[in-house]
Short mmCIF file of C-alpha atoms in Angstrom, two decimals:
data_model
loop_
_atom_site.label_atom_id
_atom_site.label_comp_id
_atom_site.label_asym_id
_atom_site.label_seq_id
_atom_site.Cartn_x
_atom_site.Cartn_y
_atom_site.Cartn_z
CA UNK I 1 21.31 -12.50 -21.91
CA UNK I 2 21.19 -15.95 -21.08
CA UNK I 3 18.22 -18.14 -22.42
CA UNK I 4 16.67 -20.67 -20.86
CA UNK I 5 16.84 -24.08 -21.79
CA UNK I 6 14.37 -25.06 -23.97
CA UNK I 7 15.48 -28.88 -24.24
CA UNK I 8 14.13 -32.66 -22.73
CA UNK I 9 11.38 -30.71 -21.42
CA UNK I 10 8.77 -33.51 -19.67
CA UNK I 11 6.41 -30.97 -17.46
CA UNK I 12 2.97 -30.02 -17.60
CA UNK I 13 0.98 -26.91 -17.73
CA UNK I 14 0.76 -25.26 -14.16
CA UNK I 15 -2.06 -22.81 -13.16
CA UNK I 16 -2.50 -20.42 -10.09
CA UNK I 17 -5.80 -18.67 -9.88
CA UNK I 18 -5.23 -15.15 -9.40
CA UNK I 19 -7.17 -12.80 -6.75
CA UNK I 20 -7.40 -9.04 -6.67
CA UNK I 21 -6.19 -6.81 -3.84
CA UNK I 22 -7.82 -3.26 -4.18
CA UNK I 23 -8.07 -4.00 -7.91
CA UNK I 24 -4.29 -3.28 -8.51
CA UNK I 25 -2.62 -6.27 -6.66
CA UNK I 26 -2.88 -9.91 -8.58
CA UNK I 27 -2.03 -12.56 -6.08
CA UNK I 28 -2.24 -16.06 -5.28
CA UNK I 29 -1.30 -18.89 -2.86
CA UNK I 30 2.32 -20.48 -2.25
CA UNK I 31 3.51 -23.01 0.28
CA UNK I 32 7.21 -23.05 1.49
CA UNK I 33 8.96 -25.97 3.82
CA UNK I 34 8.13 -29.16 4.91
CA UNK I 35 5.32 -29.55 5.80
CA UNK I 36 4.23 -25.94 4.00
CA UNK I 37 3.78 -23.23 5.54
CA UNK I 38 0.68 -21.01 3.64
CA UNK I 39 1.37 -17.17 1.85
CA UNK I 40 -0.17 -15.15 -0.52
CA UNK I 41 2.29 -13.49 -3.00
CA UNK I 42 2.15 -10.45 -5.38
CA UNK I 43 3.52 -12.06 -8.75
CA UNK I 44 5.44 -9.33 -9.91
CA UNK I 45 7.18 -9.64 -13.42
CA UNK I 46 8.81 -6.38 -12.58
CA UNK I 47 11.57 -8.23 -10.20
CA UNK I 48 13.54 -11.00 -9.83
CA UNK I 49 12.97 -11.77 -5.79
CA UNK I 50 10.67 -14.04 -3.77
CA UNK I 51 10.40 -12.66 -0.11
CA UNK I 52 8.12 -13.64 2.70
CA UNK I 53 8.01 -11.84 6.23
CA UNK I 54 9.95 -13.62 8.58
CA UNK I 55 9.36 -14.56 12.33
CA UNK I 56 12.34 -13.12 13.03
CA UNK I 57 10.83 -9.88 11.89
CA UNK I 58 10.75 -6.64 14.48
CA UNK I 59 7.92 -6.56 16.68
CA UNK I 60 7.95 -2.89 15.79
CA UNK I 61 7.64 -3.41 12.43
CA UNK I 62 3.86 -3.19 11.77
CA UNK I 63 3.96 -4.47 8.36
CA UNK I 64 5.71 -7.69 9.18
CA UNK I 65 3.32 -8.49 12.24
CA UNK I 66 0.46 -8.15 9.98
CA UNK I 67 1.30 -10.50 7.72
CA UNK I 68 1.60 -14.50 7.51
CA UNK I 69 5.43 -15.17 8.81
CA UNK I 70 7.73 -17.99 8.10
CA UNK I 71 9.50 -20.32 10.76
CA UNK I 72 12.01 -21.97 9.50
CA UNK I 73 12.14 -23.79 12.96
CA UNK I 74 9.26 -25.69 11.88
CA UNK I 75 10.75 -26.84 8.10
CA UNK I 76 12.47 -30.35 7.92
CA UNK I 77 13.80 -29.23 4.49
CA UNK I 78 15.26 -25.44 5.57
CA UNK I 79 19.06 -24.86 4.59
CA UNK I 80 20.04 -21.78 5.74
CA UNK I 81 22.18 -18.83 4.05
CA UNK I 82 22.32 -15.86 6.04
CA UNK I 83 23.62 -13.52 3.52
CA UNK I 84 21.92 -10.03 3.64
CA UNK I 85 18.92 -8.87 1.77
CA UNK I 86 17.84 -5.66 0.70
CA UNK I 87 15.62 -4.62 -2.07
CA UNK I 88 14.31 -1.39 -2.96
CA UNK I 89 11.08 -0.81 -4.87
CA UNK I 90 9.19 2.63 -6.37
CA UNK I 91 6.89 2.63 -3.36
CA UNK I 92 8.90 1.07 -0.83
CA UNK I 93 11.82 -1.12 0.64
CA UNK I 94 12.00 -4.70 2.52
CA UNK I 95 15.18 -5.91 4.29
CA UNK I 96 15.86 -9.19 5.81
CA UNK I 97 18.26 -12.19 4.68
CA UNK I 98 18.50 -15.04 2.32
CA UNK I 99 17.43 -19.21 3.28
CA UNK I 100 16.43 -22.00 1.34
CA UNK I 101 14.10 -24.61 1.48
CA UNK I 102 11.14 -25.98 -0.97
CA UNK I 103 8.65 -23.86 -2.55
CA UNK I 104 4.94 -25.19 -3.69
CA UNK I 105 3.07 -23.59 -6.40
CA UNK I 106 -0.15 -24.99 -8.30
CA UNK I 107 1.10 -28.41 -6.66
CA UNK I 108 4.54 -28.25 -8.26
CA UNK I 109 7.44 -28.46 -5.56
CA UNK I 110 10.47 -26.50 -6.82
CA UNK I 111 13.60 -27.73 -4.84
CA UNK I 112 16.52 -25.68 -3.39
CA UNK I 113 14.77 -22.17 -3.79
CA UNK I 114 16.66 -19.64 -2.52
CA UNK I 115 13.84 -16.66 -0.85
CA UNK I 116 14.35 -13.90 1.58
CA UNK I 117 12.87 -13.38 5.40
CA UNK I 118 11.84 -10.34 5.79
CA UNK I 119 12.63 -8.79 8.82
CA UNK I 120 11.82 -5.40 7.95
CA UNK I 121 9.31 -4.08 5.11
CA UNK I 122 8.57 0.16 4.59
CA UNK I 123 4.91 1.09 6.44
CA UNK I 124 3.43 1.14 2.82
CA UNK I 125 3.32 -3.03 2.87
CA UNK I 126 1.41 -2.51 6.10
CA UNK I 127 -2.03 -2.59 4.39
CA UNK I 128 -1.45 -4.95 1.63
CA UNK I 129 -3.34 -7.94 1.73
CA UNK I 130 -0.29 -10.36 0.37
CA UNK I 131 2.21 -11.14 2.30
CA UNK I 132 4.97 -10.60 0.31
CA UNK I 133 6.36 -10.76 -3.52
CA UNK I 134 7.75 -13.33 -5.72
CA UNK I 135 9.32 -11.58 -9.17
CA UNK I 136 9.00 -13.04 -12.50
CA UNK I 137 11.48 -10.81 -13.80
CA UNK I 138 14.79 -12.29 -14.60
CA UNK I 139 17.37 -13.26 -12.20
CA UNK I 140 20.16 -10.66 -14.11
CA UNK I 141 18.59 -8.14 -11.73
CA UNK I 142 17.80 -10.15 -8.50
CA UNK I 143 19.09 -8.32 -5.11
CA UNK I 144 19.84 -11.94 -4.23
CA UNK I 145 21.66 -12.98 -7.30
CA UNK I 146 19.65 -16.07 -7.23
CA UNK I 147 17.47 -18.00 -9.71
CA UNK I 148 13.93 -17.13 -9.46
CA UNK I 149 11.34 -19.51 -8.80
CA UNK I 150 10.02 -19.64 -12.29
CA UNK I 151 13.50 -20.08 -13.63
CA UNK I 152 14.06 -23.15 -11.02
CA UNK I 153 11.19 -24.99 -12.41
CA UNK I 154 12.67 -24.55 -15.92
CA UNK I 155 16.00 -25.83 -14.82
CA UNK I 156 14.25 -29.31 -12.82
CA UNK I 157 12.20 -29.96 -15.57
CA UNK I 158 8.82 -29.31 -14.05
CA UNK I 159 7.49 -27.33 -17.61
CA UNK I 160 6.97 -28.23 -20.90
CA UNK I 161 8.18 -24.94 -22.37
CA UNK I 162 10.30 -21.73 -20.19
CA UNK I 163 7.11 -19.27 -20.77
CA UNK I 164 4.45 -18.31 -18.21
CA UNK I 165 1.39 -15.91 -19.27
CA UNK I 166 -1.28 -13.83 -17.82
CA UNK I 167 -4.61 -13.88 -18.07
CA UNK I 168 -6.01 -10.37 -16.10
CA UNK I 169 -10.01 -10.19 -15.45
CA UNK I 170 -11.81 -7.01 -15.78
CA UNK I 171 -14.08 -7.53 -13.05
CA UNK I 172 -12.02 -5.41 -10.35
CA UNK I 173 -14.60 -6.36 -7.52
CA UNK I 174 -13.87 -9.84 -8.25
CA UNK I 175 -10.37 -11.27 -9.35
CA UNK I 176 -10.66 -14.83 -8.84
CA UNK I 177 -11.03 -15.56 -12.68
CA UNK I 178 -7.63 -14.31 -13.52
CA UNK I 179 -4.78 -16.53 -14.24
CA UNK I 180 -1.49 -17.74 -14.29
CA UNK I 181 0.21 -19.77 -16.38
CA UNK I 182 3.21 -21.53 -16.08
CA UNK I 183 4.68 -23.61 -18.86
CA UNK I 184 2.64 -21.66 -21.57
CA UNK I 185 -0.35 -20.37 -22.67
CA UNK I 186 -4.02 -21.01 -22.13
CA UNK I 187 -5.98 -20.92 -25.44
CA UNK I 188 -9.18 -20.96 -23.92
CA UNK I 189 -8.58 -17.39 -22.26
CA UNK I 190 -7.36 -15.20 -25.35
CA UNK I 191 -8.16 -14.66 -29.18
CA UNK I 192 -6.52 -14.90 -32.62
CA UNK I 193 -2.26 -14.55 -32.93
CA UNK I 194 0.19 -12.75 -30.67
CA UNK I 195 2.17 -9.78 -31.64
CA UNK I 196 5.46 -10.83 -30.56
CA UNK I 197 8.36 -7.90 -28.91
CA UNK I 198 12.34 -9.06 -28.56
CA UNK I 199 13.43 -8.46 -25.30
CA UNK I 200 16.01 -5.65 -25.55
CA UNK I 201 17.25 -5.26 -21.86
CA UNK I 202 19.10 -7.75 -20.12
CA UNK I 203 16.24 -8.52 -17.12
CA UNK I 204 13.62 -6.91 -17.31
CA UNK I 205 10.81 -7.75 -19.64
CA UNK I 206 11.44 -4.45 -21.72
CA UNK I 207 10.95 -3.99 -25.51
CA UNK I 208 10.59 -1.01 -28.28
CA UNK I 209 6.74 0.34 -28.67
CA UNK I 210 6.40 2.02 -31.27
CA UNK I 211 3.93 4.86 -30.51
CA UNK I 212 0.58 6.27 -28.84
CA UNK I 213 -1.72 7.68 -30.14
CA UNK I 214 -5.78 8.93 -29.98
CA UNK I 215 -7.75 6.98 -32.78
CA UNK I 216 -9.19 10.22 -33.46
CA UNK I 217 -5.93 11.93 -34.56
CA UNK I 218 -5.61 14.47 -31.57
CA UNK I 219 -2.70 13.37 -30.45
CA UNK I 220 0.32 11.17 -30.82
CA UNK I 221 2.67 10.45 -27.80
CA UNK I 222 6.30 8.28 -28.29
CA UNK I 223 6.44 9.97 -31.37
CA UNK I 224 9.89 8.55 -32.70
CA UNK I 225 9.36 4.99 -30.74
CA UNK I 226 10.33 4.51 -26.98
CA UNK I 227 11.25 1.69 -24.52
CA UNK I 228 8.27 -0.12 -22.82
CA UNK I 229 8.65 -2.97 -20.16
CA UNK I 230 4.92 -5.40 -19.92
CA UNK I 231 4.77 -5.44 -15.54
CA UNK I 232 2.08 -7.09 -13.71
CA UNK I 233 3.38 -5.77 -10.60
CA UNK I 234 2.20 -2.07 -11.72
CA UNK I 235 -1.34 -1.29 -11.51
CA UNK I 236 -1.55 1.40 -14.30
CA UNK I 237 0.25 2.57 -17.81
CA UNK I 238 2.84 4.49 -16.78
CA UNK I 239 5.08 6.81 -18.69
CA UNK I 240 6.95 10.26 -18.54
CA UNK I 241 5.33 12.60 -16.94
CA UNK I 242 5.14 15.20 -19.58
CA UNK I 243 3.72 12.42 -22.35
CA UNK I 244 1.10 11.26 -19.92
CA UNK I 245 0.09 14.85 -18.77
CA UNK I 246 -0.60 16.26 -22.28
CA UNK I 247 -2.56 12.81 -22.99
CA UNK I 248 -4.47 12.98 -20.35
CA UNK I 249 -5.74 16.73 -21.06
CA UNK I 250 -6.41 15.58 -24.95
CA UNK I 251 -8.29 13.31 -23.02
CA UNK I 252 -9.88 15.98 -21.00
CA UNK I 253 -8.96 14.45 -17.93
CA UNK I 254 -8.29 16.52 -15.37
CA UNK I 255 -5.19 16.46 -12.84
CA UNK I 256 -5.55 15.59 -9.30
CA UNK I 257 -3.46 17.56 -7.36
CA UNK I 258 -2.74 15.95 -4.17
CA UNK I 259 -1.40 13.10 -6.68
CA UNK I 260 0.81 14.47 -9.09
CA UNK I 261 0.52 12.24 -12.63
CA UNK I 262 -2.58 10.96 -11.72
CA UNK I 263 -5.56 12.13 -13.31
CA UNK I 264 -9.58 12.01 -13.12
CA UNK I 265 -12.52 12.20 -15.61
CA UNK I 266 -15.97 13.46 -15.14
CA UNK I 267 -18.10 10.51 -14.72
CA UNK I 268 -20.83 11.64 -16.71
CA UNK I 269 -18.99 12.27 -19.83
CA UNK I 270 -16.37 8.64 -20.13
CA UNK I 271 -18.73 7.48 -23.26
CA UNK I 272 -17.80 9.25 -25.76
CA UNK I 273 -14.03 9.96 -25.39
CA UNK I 274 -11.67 8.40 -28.23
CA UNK I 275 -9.60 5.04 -28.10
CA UNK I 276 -6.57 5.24 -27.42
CA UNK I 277 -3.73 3.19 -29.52
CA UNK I 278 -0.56 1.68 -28.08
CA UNK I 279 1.37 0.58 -31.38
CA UNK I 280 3.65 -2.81 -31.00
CA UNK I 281 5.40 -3.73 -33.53
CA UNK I 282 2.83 -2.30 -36.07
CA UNK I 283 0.17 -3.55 -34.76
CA UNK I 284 -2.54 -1.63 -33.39
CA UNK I 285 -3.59 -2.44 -29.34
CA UNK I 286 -6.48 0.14 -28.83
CA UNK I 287 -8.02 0.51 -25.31
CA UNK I 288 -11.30 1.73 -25.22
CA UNK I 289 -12.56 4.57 -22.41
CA UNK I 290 -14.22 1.62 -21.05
CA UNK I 291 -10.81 0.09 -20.51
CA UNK I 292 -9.00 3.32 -19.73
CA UNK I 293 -11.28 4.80 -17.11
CA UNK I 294 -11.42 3.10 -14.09
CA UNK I 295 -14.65 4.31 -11.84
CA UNK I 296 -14.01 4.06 -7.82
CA UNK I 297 -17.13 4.90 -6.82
CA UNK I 298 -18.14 8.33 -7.52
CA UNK I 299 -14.49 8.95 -8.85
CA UNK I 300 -13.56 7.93 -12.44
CA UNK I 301 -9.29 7.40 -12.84
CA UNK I 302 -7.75 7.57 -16.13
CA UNK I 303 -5.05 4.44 -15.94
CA UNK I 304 -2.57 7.05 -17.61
CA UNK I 305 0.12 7.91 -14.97
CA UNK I 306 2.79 10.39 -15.11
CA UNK I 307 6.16 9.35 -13.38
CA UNK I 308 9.42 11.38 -13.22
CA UNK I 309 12.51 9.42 -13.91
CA UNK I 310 15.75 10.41 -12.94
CA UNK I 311 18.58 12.25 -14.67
CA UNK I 312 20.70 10.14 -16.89
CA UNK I 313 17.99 7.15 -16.22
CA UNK I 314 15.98 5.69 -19.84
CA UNK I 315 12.68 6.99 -19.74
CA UNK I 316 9.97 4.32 -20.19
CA UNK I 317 6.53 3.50 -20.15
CA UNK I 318 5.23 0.73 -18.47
CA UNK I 319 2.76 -1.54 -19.83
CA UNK I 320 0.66 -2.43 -16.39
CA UNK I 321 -2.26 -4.94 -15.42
CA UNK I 322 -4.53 -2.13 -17.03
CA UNK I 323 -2.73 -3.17 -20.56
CA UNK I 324 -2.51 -6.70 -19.26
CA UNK I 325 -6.41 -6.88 -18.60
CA UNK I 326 -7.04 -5.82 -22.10
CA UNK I 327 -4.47 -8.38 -23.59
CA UNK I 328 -3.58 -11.48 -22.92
CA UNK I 329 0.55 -11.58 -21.89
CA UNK I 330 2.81 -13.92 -22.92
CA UNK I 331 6.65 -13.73 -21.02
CA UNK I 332 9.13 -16.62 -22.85
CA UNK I 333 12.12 -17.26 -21.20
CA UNK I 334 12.98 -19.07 -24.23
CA UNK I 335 13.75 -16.45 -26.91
CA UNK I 336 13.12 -13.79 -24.41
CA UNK I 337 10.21 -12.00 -25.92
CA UNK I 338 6.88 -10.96 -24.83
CA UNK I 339 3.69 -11.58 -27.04
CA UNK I 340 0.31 -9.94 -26.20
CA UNK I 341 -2.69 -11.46 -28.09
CA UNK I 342 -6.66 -9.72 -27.37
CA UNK I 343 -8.17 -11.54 -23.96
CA UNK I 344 -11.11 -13.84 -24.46
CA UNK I 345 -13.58 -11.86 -21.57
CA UNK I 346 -16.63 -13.80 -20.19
CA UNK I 347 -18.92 -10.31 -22.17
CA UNK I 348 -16.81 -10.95 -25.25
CA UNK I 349 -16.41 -14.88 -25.71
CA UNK I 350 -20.00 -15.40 -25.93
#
């Protein structure tokens, strides 16, 4: 895997403020072209693309028309590419082809980014608030084979140091405290060290947990260790389907069946149920039931989710902005690792 250069770096600290979509989306502004043209992005350390809806899009397709669209016509810096997109997500897929021209984030213009125009994006995009997704993953796994944008601003010098970090609020109704941070970390918004994780897959953010468990002893899950990847673009902790199940009824959650892995708890009895530990690198992370429950009106979700991967596939559990909410997230491009340290909340950093 190749590292980033950490050398002559001259930048400063860059910050997006993050908003909530549905309390499961964490998004925030970018400008692209000359002069910029305004969109709201999913920042998705999951993937390695940036892709905007295009106004080339279909008139059919409903998600595109929905959404903020970019005109290259009206960009004095626009090169374009041509070459074909096509990108394939858990929940959907988006389609289009490749251009470049400058991108804007937290004032900070990266130069010759290469993005992708959507032209068509699966029906599921049609009621997302963004418009579209730029990955923090790394490039290794782009559909575009292109730097990403955070990689771009390593490369022109624009940061101090290759790491960006999260900082997830737990108000869901209200998102506009959360964070980015590119270039580092923010001191102010977490507490005491980070447990640092080697990155162990070439692009994606993935490392070795070593187990979860109740903090009453009623159950342990990822016995012998498994693989874990931190994702801000996922709204839950997910994991095999048979792991989450069985913690979810030690729990005494119950399963919802038009929504298979998903599971609900009686409202009236959330506080008294046990933490629940996620083990990293011997360290304990526990998440409380006030962390692990998340009450939609008169429903209460447990943020465990059951997925079924595919044969011959690595099962994994991923890490989500439920984790991420509870712990501050560190991603360095440097050494490639990931480093979680406890969040400094507004209730809890007074």
């Amino acid at each position: 895997m190749r590292h980033l250069e950490q050398s002559q770096r001259s930048g400063v600290l860059a910050q997006v403020n993050l908003s909530f979509f549905k309390g499961a989306q964490n998004y925030g502004p970018i400008t692209i072209g000359s002069p910029g043209q305004d969109f709201n992005v999913i920042f998705d350390t999951g993937s390695a693309d940036l892709w905007i809806p295009s106004v080339r899009c279909l008139q059919e397709n409903i998600p595109c028309q929905r959404h903020n669209k970019y005109d290259s016509a009206y960009s004095s810096t626009y090169e374009p590419i041509g070459k074909a997109f096509n990108i394939t997500y858990e929940s959907g897929q988006v389609m289009g082809y490749l251009s470049k021209d400058i991108i804007t984030i937290a004032g900070m213009t990266v130069k010759d980014q290469v993005f992708a125009e959507a032209t068509h994006e699966s029906d599921i995009f049609a009621n997302s608030l963004p418009d579209g997704i730029m990955g923090l993953g790394v490039s290794t796994i782009a559909a575009s084979q292109q730097p990403t944008v955070f990689e771009n601003m390593v490369s022109q010098k624009m940061l101090p140091a290759p790491v960006f970090s999260f900082y997830l609020s737990q108000d869901l109704s209200n998102g506009s405290s959360s964070v980015l941070t590119l270039g580092g970390t923010n001191p102010d918004l977490y507490t005491g060290n980070f447990t640092f994780l080697e990155v162990n897959a070439p692009g994606f953010w993935q490392f070795r947990m070593d187990r979860v468990r109740l903090a009453n002893g009623a159950g342990t899950f990822c016995r012998h260790g498994c693989e874990a990847i931190a994702d801000s673009g996922t709204p839950l902790i997910v994991g095999p389907i048979e792991e989450t199940n069985a913690l979810n009824q030690k729990l005494g959650a119950r399963p919802i069946a038009v929504s298979p892995g998903l599971f609900r708890f009686d409202c009236h009895h959330t506080g008294h149920l046990p933490d629940v530990e996620i083990i990293l690198n011997g360290q304990k992370f526990p998440l409380t039931s006030s962390e692990y429950v998340i009450k939609l009106k008169s429903v209460c979700l447990s943020v465990f989710s059951g997925m079924e991967f595919a044969s011959g596939t690595i099962s994994r559990w991923i890490l989500g902005a439920s984790f991420m909410r509870s712990y501050y997230t560190q991603f360095d491009g440097g050494t490639y690792r990931v480093g979680f340290a406890k969040s400094k909340h507004l209730s809890n950093s007074q």
